[in-house]
Tab-separated table of C-alpha atoms and ligand atoms in Angstrom:
chain	number	residue	atom	x	y	z
A	8	MET	CA	-0.216	-0.058	0.078
A	9	THR	CA	1.322	3.478	-0.767
A	10	GLU	CA	2.722	5.797	1.571
A	11	ARG	CA	-0.259	8.614	0.839
A	12	ALA	CA	-3.010	6.260	0.848
A	13	GLN	CA	-1.852	5.277	3.854
A	14	GLN	CA	-1.162	9.188	5.843
A	15	ILE	CA	-5.061	9.881	3.979
A	16	ALA	CA	-6.338	7.051	5.443
A	17	ALA	CA	-4.990	7.644	9.213
A	18	ARG	CA	-6.284	10.966	8.949
A	19	VAL	CA	-9.958	10.270	8.358
A	20	GLU	CA	-9.775	7.483	10.907
A	21	VAL	CA	-8.861	10.762	13.444
A	22	PHE	CA	-10.927	12.487	11.862
A	23	VAL	CA	-13.991	9.845	12.385
A	24	ARG	CA	-13.900	8.619	15.640
A	25	GLU	CA	-12.821	11.953	17.430
A	26	THR	CA	-15.189	14.343	15.202
A	27	VAL	CA	-17.681	12.137	13.786
A	28	ILE	CA	-18.728	9.350	16.318
A	29	PRO	CA	-19.939	12.335	19.018
A	30	TYR	CA	-22.483	13.522	16.548
A	31	GLU	CA	-24.493	9.623	16.453
A	32	ALA	CA	-25.930	10.718	19.168
A	33	ASP	CA	-27.214	13.318	17.169
A	34	ASP	CA	-31.575	14.038	16.964
A	35	ARG	CA	-30.624	15.470	13.417
A	36	ARG	CA	-30.712	11.735	12.316
A	37	GLY	CA	-33.782	10.464	11.258
A	38	GLY	CA	-35.652	7.263	9.864
A	39	HIS	CA	-35.564	9.199	6.152
A	40	GLY	CA	-31.440	10.178	6.959
A	41	PRO	CA	-29.729	12.628	8.601
A	42	ALA	CA	-30.820	15.983	8.032
A	43	ASP	CA	-28.736	18.070	5.467
A	44	ALA	CA	-27.558	21.147	8.408
A	45	LEU	CA	-26.563	18.074	10.253
A	46	VAL	CA	-24.253	16.925	7.050
A	47	ARG	CA	-23.112	20.426	6.436
A	48	GLU	CA	-21.938	21.176	9.551
A	49	LEU	CA	-19.983	17.638	9.555
A	50	ARG	CA	-18.510	19.089	6.342
A	51	ASP	CA	-17.550	21.570	7.272
A	52	LYS	CA	-14.867	20.200	10.012
A	53	ALA	CA	-14.187	17.907	7.788
A	54	ARG	CA	-13.071	20.278	5.266
A	55	ALA	CA	-11.127	22.396	8.000
A	56	ALA	CA	-9.365	19.197	8.964
A	57	GLY	CA	-8.589	18.623	5.459
A	58	VAL	CA	-10.016	15.117	4.927
A	59	LEU	CA	-12.880	16.215	2.506
A	60	THR	CA	-13.405	13.970	-0.497
A	61	PRO	CA	-10.246	12.625	0.235
A	62	HIS	CA	-10.339	10.210	-2.212
A	63	ILE	CA	-10.014	12.941	-5.102
A	64	LEU	CA	-6.815	14.733	-5.310
A	65	PRO	CA	-6.266	18.271	-5.616
A	66	ASP	CA	-5.549	17.936	-9.306
A	67	GLY	CA	-8.951	16.015	-9.819
A	68	SER	CA	-7.500	12.883	-10.288
A	69	HIS	CA	-8.434	9.956	-7.995
A	70	LEU	CA	-6.762	7.622	-5.620
A	71	THR	CA	-6.222	4.227	-6.603
A	72	GLN	CA	-9.336	1.576	-6.153
A	73	ARG	CA	-7.000	0.052	-3.723
A	74	GLU	CA	-6.056	3.219	-2.531
A	75	THR	CA	-9.418	4.294	-2.130
A	76	ALA	CA	-10.603	0.546	0.036
A	77	ILE	CA	-8.734	1.479	2.541
A	78	VAL	CA	-9.333	5.185	2.952
A	79	LEU	CA	-13.500	4.292	2.485
A	80	ARG	CA	-13.093	1.689	4.977
A	81	ARG	CA	-11.697	4.413	7.608
A	82	SER	CA	-14.688	6.850	6.286
A	83	GLY	CA	-17.451	3.719	7.277
A	84	LEU	CA	-16.590	3.305	11.233
A	85	SER	CA	-19.300	5.789	11.578
A	86	PRO	CA	-22.283	5.665	9.555
A	87	LEU	CA	-21.720	9.478	9.912
A	88	GLY	CA	-18.806	8.999	8.276
A	89	PRO	CA	-19.327	9.122	4.629
A	90	LEU	CA	-21.663	11.708	4.591
A	91	ALA	CA	-18.768	13.781	6.340
A	92	CYS	CA	-16.021	12.878	3.886
A	93	ASN	CA	-18.143	13.293	1.295
A	94	THR	CA	-17.661	9.711	0.445
A	95	ALA	CA	-21.137	8.622	0.628
A	96	ALA	CA	-23.326	6.762	-1.615
A	97	PRO	CA	-24.277	7.994	-4.306
A	98	ASP	CA	-22.617	10.905	-4.678
A	99	GLU	CA	-19.279	8.953	-4.497
A	100	GLY	CA	-20.377	6.984	-7.326
A	101	ASN	CA	-21.795	9.835	-9.336
A	102	MET	CA	-18.469	11.706	-9.190
A	103	TYR	CA	-17.027	8.866	-9.924
A	104	LEU	CA	-19.524	8.386	-13.647
A	105	LEU	CA	-18.940	12.204	-14.413
A	106	GLY	CA	-15.250	11.938	-13.861
A	107	LYS	CA	-15.263	9.402	-16.936
A	108	VAL	CA	-18.313	10.344	-18.904
A	109	ALA	CA	-18.937	14.159	-18.294
A	110	SER	CA	-18.035	17.188	-20.830
A	111	ALA	CA	-15.384	19.834	-19.682
A	112	GLU	CA	-18.308	22.047	-19.209
A	113	GLN	CA	-20.668	19.454	-17.772
A	114	LYS	CA	-17.653	19.062	-15.076
A	115	VAL	CA	-17.284	22.748	-14.141
A	116	ARG	CA	-20.866	23.111	-13.825
A	117	PHE	CA	-22.247	19.567	-12.379
A	118	LEU	CA	-18.683	18.143	-10.752
A	119	ASP	CA	-17.099	20.643	-9.484
A	120	PRO	CA	-19.709	21.100	-6.562
A	121	LEU	CA	-19.713	17.680	-5.991
A	122	VAL	CA	-16.519	17.201	-5.622
A	123	ALA	CA	-16.468	20.440	-3.348
A	124	GLY	CA	-19.056	18.705	-1.224
A	125	THR	CA	-21.421	21.583	-0.949
A	126	VAL	CA	-24.180	19.954	-2.873
A	127	ARG	CA	-25.571	16.632	-3.290
A	128	SER	CA	-26.553	14.428	-6.311
A	129	ALA	CA	-29.186	11.557	-7.087
A	130	PHE	CA	-29.275	8.629	-9.528
A	131	PHE	CA	-32.520	7.957	-11.377
A	132	MET	CA	-32.607	4.425	-12.777
A	133	THR	CA	-34.994	1.755	-11.055
A	134	GLU	CA	-38.956	2.290	-11.420
A	135	PRO	CA	-41.842	0.847	-9.756
A	136	ALA	CA	-42.104	-3.325	-9.519
A	137	GLU	CA	-45.722	-2.302	-9.635
A	138	ASP	CA	-45.359	-0.617	-13.056
A	139	GLY	CA	-43.100	-3.967	-14.526
A	140	GLY	CA	-40.126	-1.216	-14.617
A	141	ALA	CA	-36.672	-1.250	-14.483
A	142	GLY	CA	-35.298	-3.046	-11.466
A	143	SER	CA	-32.784	-6.101	-10.952
A	144	ASP	CA	-33.736	-5.769	-14.801
A	145	PRO	CA	-32.867	-2.272	-15.575
A	146	SER	CA	-33.465	-3.095	-19.764
A	147	MET	CA	-37.551	-3.040	-18.518
A	148	MET	CA	-36.797	0.639	-18.806
A	149	GLN	CA	-40.189	2.421	-19.737
A	150	THR	CA	-39.039	6.013	-18.490
A	151	THR	CA	-38.643	7.504	-22.158
A	152	CYS	CA	-36.961	10.552	-23.642
A	153	ARG	CA	-37.743	12.450	-26.919
A	154	LEU	CA	-36.194	14.872	-29.087
A	155	ASP	CA	-38.029	17.881	-29.566
A	156	GLY	CA	-36.131	20.541	-31.476
A	157	ASN	CA	-32.952	21.461	-28.555
A	158	HIS	CA	-34.638	19.730	-26.007
A	159	TRP	CA	-35.123	15.997	-24.294
A	160	VAL	CA	-38.709	15.477	-23.146
A	161	ILE	CA	-38.428	12.853	-20.338
A	162	ASN	CA	-41.705	11.160	-18.611
A	163	GLY	CA	-41.817	8.604	-16.352
A	164	ARG	CA	-41.856	7.339	-12.780
A	165	LYS	CA	-38.938	6.172	-10.763
A	166	LYS	CA	-38.032	4.471	-7.087
A	167	PHE	CA	-36.054	3.989	-4.540
A	168	ILE	CA	-33.707	7.216	-5.409
A	169	THR	CA	-31.508	7.617	-2.822
A	170	GLY	CA	-31.238	11.262	-1.734
A	171	ALA	CA	-33.480	12.819	-4.568
A	172	GLU	CA	-34.966	15.282	-1.645
A	173	GLY	CA	-32.495	17.342	-1.209
A	174	ALA	CA	-30.208	17.357	-3.824
A	175	SER	CA	-28.856	19.292	-6.130
A	176	VAL	CA	-27.527	17.260	-8.880
A	177	GLY	CA	-29.773	14.712	-10.514
A	178	ILE	CA	-28.740	11.499	-13.072
A	179	VAL	CA	-31.887	10.394	-14.776
A	180	MET	CA	-32.076	7.375	-17.427
A	181	ALA	CA	-34.506	7.385	-19.930
A	182	LYS	CA	-34.846	5.165	-22.811
A	183	SER	CA	-34.582	6.970	-26.794
A	184	ASP	CA	-35.212	5.160	-30.337
A	185	ASP	CA	-31.338	4.403	-29.785
A	186	GLY	CA	-31.669	2.851	-26.530
A	187	ALA	CA	-30.296	3.664	-23.079
A	188	CYS	CA	-29.642	7.217	-22.196
A	189	MET	CA	-28.555	9.676	-19.200
A	190	PHE	CA	-28.710	13.253	-18.850
A	191	LEU	CA	-27.793	15.712	-16.117
A	192	VAL	CA	-30.229	17.710	-14.545
A	193	ASP	CA	-30.567	20.773	-12.047
A	194	LEU	CA	-32.540	19.715	-8.877
A	195	PRO	CA	-35.397	20.372	-7.799
A	196	ASP	CA	-37.291	20.962	-11.165
A	197	PRO	CA	-40.997	21.129	-11.231
A	198	ALA	CA	-41.419	18.206	-13.442
A	199	ILE	CA	-39.342	15.379	-10.633
A	200	ARG	CA	-42.116	14.854	-8.184
A	201	THR	CA	-41.555	13.685	-5.173
A	202	ALA	CA	-44.578	11.193	-4.613
A	203	ARG	CA	-43.824	10.241	-1.331
A	204	VAL	CA	-39.817	9.225	0.784
A	205	ILE	CA	-40.378	5.689	1.560
A	206	ASP	CA	-39.787	4.237	4.660
A	207	THR	CA	-36.816	1.704	4.820
A	208	ILE	CA	-34.807	-0.458	6.989
A	209	ASP	CA	-31.908	2.083	6.343
A	210	SER	CA	-31.312	5.025	8.162
A	211	SER	CA	-28.028	7.042	6.872
A	212	MET	CA	-28.600	8.671	3.489
A	213	PRO	CA	-29.766	12.464	3.670
A	214	GLY	CA	-33.002	11.997	2.069
A	215	GLY	CA	-33.814	9.202	2.424
A	216	HIS	CA	-35.153	6.634	-1.213
A	217	ALA	CA	-37.911	8.414	-3.348
A	218	GLU	CA	-40.404	7.409	-5.079
A	219	ILE	CA	-40.392	10.137	-8.268
A	220	ASP	CA	-43.070	11.052	-10.512
A	221	ILE	CA	-41.589	12.665	-13.753
A	222	VAL	CA	-43.716	15.106	-15.812
A	223	ASP	CA	-42.597	16.247	-18.996
A	224	LEU	CA	-39.144	17.322	-17.615
A	225	ARG	CA	-37.422	19.308	-20.729
A	226	VAL	CA	-33.616	18.802	-21.071
A	227	PRO	CA	-31.246	21.049	-22.842
A	228	ALA	CA	-29.739	18.839	-25.133
A	229	ASP	CA	-26.261	19.215	-24.281
A	230	GLN	CA	-26.989	18.261	-20.434
A	231	MET	CA	-26.791	14.877	-22.244
A	232	LEU	CA	-24.302	12.552	-20.726
A	233	GLY	CA	-22.598	11.198	-23.243
A	234	ALA	CA	-24.306	9.665	-26.293
A	235	SER	CA	-27.825	8.583	-27.250
A	236	GLY	CA	-28.417	4.767	-26.831
A	237	GLU	CA	-24.996	4.248	-24.523
A	238	GLY	CA	-27.036	4.830	-21.003
A	239	PHE	CA	-26.053	0.960	-20.065
A	240	LYS	CA	-22.585	0.948	-21.361
A	241	TYR	CA	-22.020	4.397	-18.942
A	242	ALA	CA	-24.013	2.517	-15.637
A	243	GLN	CA	-21.552	-0.479	-16.453
A	244	ILE	CA	-18.627	2.037	-15.565
A	245	ARG	CA	-20.036	3.203	-12.908
A	246	LEU	CA	-21.286	0.059	-11.584
A	247	SER	CA	-18.026	-2.038	-10.731
A	248	PRO	CA	-16.391	0.607	-8.504
A	249	ALA	CA	-19.371	2.118	-6.911
A	250	ARG	CA	-20.516	-1.456	-5.470
A	251	LEU	CA	-17.038	-2.203	-4.430
A	252	SER	CA	-16.878	1.232	-2.734
A	253	HIS	CA	-20.147	0.229	-0.840
A	254	CYS	CA	-18.210	-3.013	-0.072
A	255	MET	CA	-15.228	-0.638	1.646
A	256	ARG	CA	-17.507	1.585	3.432
A	257	TRP	CA	-19.699	-1.116	5.057
A	258	LEU	CA	-16.205	-3.456	6.249
A	259	GLY	CA	-15.701	0.246	8.381
A	260	LEU	CA	-19.184	-0.315	9.928
A	261	ALA	CA	-19.044	-4.407	10.598
A	262	THR	CA	-15.526	-3.546	11.714
A	263	ARG	CA	-16.750	-0.872	13.803
A	264	ALA	CA	-19.619	-3.018	15.472
A	265	GLN	CA	-16.957	-5.832	16.151
A	266	GLU	CA	-14.966	-3.290	18.474
A	267	ILE	CA	-18.051	-2.946	20.405
A	268	ALA	CA	-18.907	-6.468	20.614
A	269	CYS	CA	-15.993	-7.387	21.732
A	270	GLY	CA	-15.962	-4.770	24.469
A	271	TYR	CA	-19.286	-6.345	25.124
A	272	ALA	CA	-18.298	-8.973	25.419
A	273	ASN	CA	-15.440	-8.874	27.555
A	274	ARG	CA	-16.802	-6.333	30.102
A	275	ARG	CA	-19.982	-8.476	30.585
A	276	HIS	CA	-20.344	-11.515	33.003
A	277	ALA	CA	-22.876	-14.638	32.905
A	278	PHE	CA	-22.378	-17.428	35.375
A	279	GLY	CA	-19.001	-16.547	36.765
A	280	LYS	CA	-17.323	-15.421	34.086
A	281	PRO	CA	-16.796	-12.647	31.193
A	282	LEU	CA	-19.111	-13.832	28.363
A	283	ILE	CA	-15.792	-13.561	25.637
A	284	ASP	CA	-14.897	-16.900	28.203
A	285	HIS	CA	-17.639	-18.705	26.643
A	286	GLU	CA	-16.885	-20.710	23.955
A	287	GLY	CA	-20.670	-20.196	22.265
A	288	VAL	CA	-19.938	-16.452	22.097
A	289	GLY	CA	-16.216	-16.360	21.777
A	290	PHE	CA	-16.572	-18.176	18.942
A	291	MET	CA	-18.835	-15.758	17.392
A	292	LEU	CA	-16.331	-13.294	17.272
A	293	ALA	CA	-13.913	-15.471	16.089
A	294	ASP	CA	-16.312	-15.919	12.961
A	295	ASN	CA	-16.537	-12.854	12.635
A	296	LEU	CA	-12.927	-11.437	12.791
A	297	ILE	CA	-12.797	-14.270	9.946
A	298	ASP	CA	-15.279	-12.636	7.435
A	299	LEU	CA	-13.972	-9.547	8.493
A	300	GLN	CA	-10.588	-10.589	6.864
A	301	GLN	CA	-12.190	-12.107	4.194
A	302	ALA	CA	-14.037	-9.416	3.335
A	303	GLU	CA	-10.772	-7.017	3.642
A	304	LEU	CA	-8.767	-9.372	0.687
A	305	MET	CA	-11.741	-9.850	-1.246
A	306	ILE	CA	-12.463	-5.876	-1.472
A	307	ASP	CA	-8.685	-5.893	-2.281
A	308	TRP	CA	-8.341	-8.047	-4.773
A	309	CYS	CA	-11.221	-7.336	-6.485
A	310	ALA	CA	-9.748	-2.990	-6.563
A	311	GLY	CA	-6.244	-4.857	-7.716
A	312	VAL	CA	-8.555	-6.511	-11.211
A	313	LEU	CA	-10.734	-2.687	-11.056
A	314	ASP	CA	-7.015	-0.287	-11.415
A	315	THR	CA	-5.732	-2.536	-14.443
A	316	GLY	CA	-8.781	-0.597	-16.349
A	317	SER	CA	-10.889	-4.118	-16.907
A	318	LEU	CA	-14.582	-3.195	-15.808
A	319	GLY	CA	-14.228	-6.248	-13.206
A	320	THR	CA	-18.255	-7.349	-14.240
A	321	ALA	CA	-17.567	-10.650	-12.732
A	322	GLU	CA	-14.738	-9.589	-10.022
A	323	SER	CA	-17.105	-7.321	-8.864
A	324	SER	CA	-20.213	-9.499	-8.833
A	325	MET	CA	-18.246	-12.267	-6.918
A	326	ALA	CA	-16.906	-9.522	-4.282
A	327	LYS	CA	-20.509	-7.580	-4.012
A	328	VAL	CA	-22.092	-11.330	-3.054
A	329	ALA	CA	-19.137	-12.387	-0.843
A	330	VAL	CA	-17.990	-9.256	0.876
A	331	SER	CA	-22.053	-7.687	1.551
A	332	GLU	CA	-23.115	-11.532	2.779
A	333	ALA	CA	-20.308	-11.342	4.976
A	334	LEU	CA	-20.523	-8.111	6.821
A	335	PHE	CA	-24.511	-9.299	7.573
A	336	ARG	CA	-22.924	-12.322	9.476
A	337	VAL	CA	-20.660	-10.159	10.893
A	338	ALA	CA	-23.943	-7.207	11.698
A	339	ASP	CA	-25.768	-10.368	12.942
A	340	ARG	CA	-23.105	-12.348	15.355
A	341	CYS	CA	-22.398	-8.856	17.471
A	342	VAL	CA	-25.992	-8.219	17.802
A	343	GLN	CA	-26.687	-11.631	19.110
A	344	VAL	CA	-22.989	-11.063	21.420
A	345	MET	CA	-24.757	-7.948	22.857
A	346	GLY	CA	-27.857	-9.586	24.039
A	347	GLY	CA	-30.698	-6.935	24.421
A	348	THR	CA	-28.522	-4.371	23.810
A	349	GLY	CA	-27.813	-5.621	20.236
A	350	VAL	CA	-31.054	-4.913	19.315
A	351	SER	CA	-31.628	-1.713	21.197
A	352	GLY	CA	-30.480	2.111	19.748
A	353	ASP	CA	-28.083	2.523	22.708
A	354	THR	CA	-25.046	1.620	20.156
A	355	ILE	CA	-24.344	1.821	16.417
A	356	VAL	CA	-24.747	-2.310	16.451
A	357	GLU	CA	-27.918	-1.602	15.417
A	358	GLN	CA	-27.955	0.144	12.719
A	359	ALA	CA	-24.875	-1.625	10.850
A	360	PHE	CA	-27.058	-4.815	11.197
A	361	ARG	CA	-30.076	-2.607	9.090
A	362	GLU	CA	-28.032	-1.328	6.886
A	363	ILE	CA	-26.065	-4.001	5.634
A	364	ARG	CA	-29.220	-5.821	5.325
A	365	ALA	CA	-30.689	-3.191	3.187
A	366	PHE	CA	-27.078	-3.345	0.910
A	367	ARG	CA	-27.917	-7.290	0.117
A	368	ILE	CA	-30.299	-5.232	-2.529
A	369	TYR	CA	-29.029	-2.684	-4.120
A	370	ASP	CA	-26.423	-2.518	-6.181
A	371	GLY	CA	-28.007	-5.749	-7.174
A	372	PRO	CA	-29.096	-8.667	-5.373
A	373	SER	CA	-26.688	-11.830	-4.595
A	374	GLU	CA	-29.034	-13.613	-6.493
A	375	VAL	CA	-28.290	-11.423	-9.629
A	376	HIS	CA	-24.789	-11.435	-9.483
A	377	ARG	CA	-25.004	-15.595	-9.020
A	378	TRP	CA	-26.865	-15.877	-11.856
A	379	SER	CA	-24.575	-13.404	-14.328
A	380	LEU	CA	-22.364	-15.455	-12.665
A	381	ALA	CA	-23.405	-18.772	-13.765
A	382	LYS	CA	-24.281	-17.299	-16.790
A	383	LYS	CA	-20.708	-16.889	-17.266
A	384	ILE	CA	-19.661	-19.803	-16.280
A	385	LYS	CA	-21.956	-20.802	-19.263
A	386	ARG	CA	-20.523	-19.198	-21.735
A	387	ASP	CA	-16.820	-19.942	-20.434
A	388	TRP	CA	-17.618	-23.733	-20.721
A	389	LYS	CA	-19.234	-23.109	-24.077
A	390	ALA	CA	-15.865	-21.501	-25.013
A	391	ALA	CA	-13.955	-24.142	-23.656
A	392	GLN	CA	-16.239	-27.095	-26.054
A	393	ALA	CA	-15.783	-24.892	-29.720
B	409	FAD	C1	-31.549	1.171	0.512
B	409	FAD	C2	-31.780	1.098	-1.344
B	409	FAD	C3	-31.571	2.480	-1.979
B	409	FAD	C4	-31.743	2.646	-3.629
B	409	FAD	N1	-30.883	3.609	-3.980
B	409	FAD	C5	-31.115	3.603	-5.389
B	409	FAD	C6	-30.938	4.984	-5.990
B	409	FAD	O1	-30.263	5.595	-5.665
B	409	FAD	N2	-31.072	4.479	-7.612
B	409	FAD	C7	-31.907	3.555	-8.536
B	409	FAD	O2	-31.488	3.416	-9.655
B	409	FAD	N3	-32.419	2.350	-7.356
B	409	FAD	C8	-32.007	2.240	-6.006
B	409	FAD	N4	-32.373	0.987	-5.522
B	409	FAD	C9	-32.513	0.248	-6.171
B	409	FAD	C10	-32.263	-1.080	-6.443
B	409	FAD	O3	-30.970	-0.861	-7.233
B	409	FAD	C11	-33.074	-2.136	-6.884
B	409	FAD	O4	-34.052	-2.495	-5.524
B	409	FAD	C12	-32.568	-3.228	-6.598
B	409	FAD	O5	-32.088	-3.374	-8.206
B	409	FAD	C13	-33.480	-4.242	-7.147
B	409	FAD	O6	-34.815	-4.440	-7.686
B	409	FAD	P1	-36.449	-4.481	-7.104
B	409	FAD	O7	-36.437	-3.890	-6.320
B	409	FAD	O8	-37.378	-3.739	-8.042
B	409	FAD	O9	-35.863	-5.953	-6.920
B	409	FAD	P2	-36.590	-6.814	-7.989
B	409	FAD	O10	-36.154	-6.805	-9.445
B	409	FAD	O11	-37.847	-7.181	-8.227
B	409	FAD	O12	-36.479	-8.621	-7.183
B	409	FAD	C14	-36.709	-9.423	-6.304
B	409	FAD	C15	-35.737	-10.461	-6.259
B	409	FAD	O13	-35.924	-11.188	-7.353
B	409	FAD	C16	-34.649	-11.959	-7.066
B	409	FAD	N5	-34.234	-12.015	-8.682
B	409	FAD	C17	-34.098	-10.987	-9.197
B	409	FAD	N6	-33.936	-11.375	-10.287
B	409	FAD	C18	-33.091	-12.539	-10.610
B	409	FAD	C19	-32.559	-13.375	-11.325
B	409	FAD	N7	-32.005	-13.005	-12.224
B	409	FAD	N8	-31.743	-14.504	-10.382
B	409	FAD	C20	-32.797	-14.879	-9.138
B	409	FAD	N9	-33.276	-14.307	-8.279
B	409	FAD	C21	-33.414	-12.890	-9.113
B	409	FAD	C22	-33.825	-11.427	-6.167
B	409	FAD	O14	-33.848	-12.336	-4.984
B	409	FAD	C23	-34.327	-9.981	-5.712
B	409	FAD	O15	-33.618	-9.530	-4.398
B	409	FAD	C24	-32.278	1.001	-4.071
B	409	FAD	C25	-32.516	-0.001	-2.943
B	409	FAD	C26	-32.475	0.419	-1.845
B	409	FAD	C27	-33.422	-1.104	-1.410
């Protein structure tokens, strides 16, 4: 690991442990995520501490994925850490995508404020299951876009759009006659209407997850991201690093949950000895250590593949399944080790459990990744026979 990444990661860890964690008791945290006032306050502190957007260097270049992994893991030690440091989803993935695909003008207008941490963004792809829209299968997308003079006109419905409430930048996916397209839009816009913010199991993302009606949204032609019909190609560019960065951040939170559970098991006594000395408890914590170590190695391996310039589609599928399932086992065992305290809001372990449960769904449910890996296995087998 490079010296620069180790230094950045160490600074981020000190900031999260000393400055961010005390905010976990702040009553501006709610069921639909922390309030924007809290996010702004934390970002001001991160800016002052020199740890805002730490994975993007002053010249606009990114740390490598392997370097990013150790930095984002530290920011994830608190569910508020990624928000404070501007390493949170969906902004982190959106910044990555804009860095790769946006034009120079689009970067100045939409990317720079995101990197500066002064605004938030949202990514509009999923659609309501009731309408038969895009979900696990993005090709089912029903939102349409058609050219009208110098503008594209977009109509459709979207669901589970993280952070749409309160975002200033939207990346909206829709289908033209050429295929999928992506658009950059300024938010709020009267044509993008929040039908509701959905109550979900997780609560770490500001603005929550919204159901949205898009009614005759007019977007100037120069706000199309890339070319018409190439939207799914750009989604692929975003997907592998974005799903891996979720693994990095949640590894941080699972590590913290393990620290808390270990503290509990060492301090708390039952039947004449500390809980940790009961094999049932000690083994759970030992299994956690194994899962955490395997998750870290899996992330590092996949990050190394992405650093070669590969899209890493199969590797990021493997990493996403392995890491999300391992971290969920870790969080579940931490809850169990801590008894009633584990399911209470008295520690962050309960939130870790909820957040990591949701992570097994978004950025591709485990079954979809296994299914696409099985298709690859079949393809490779056939190719080997030919
Ligand atoms: C907390 C959260 C935040 C989100 N944020 C965003 C966002 O910001 N922007 C956005 O566009 N979307 C977002 N999503 C949506 C997310 O990407 C979708 O929920 C996900 O792609 C699954 O789609 P779906 O919910 O329609 O499930 P469905 O497509 O209805 O699938 C349901 C289940 O069917 C099974 N399944 C599906 N396909 C297969 C298969 N091939 N083989 C075996 N089993 C299969 C899986 O178990 C899957 O969980 C978010 C979701 C959540 C929960």
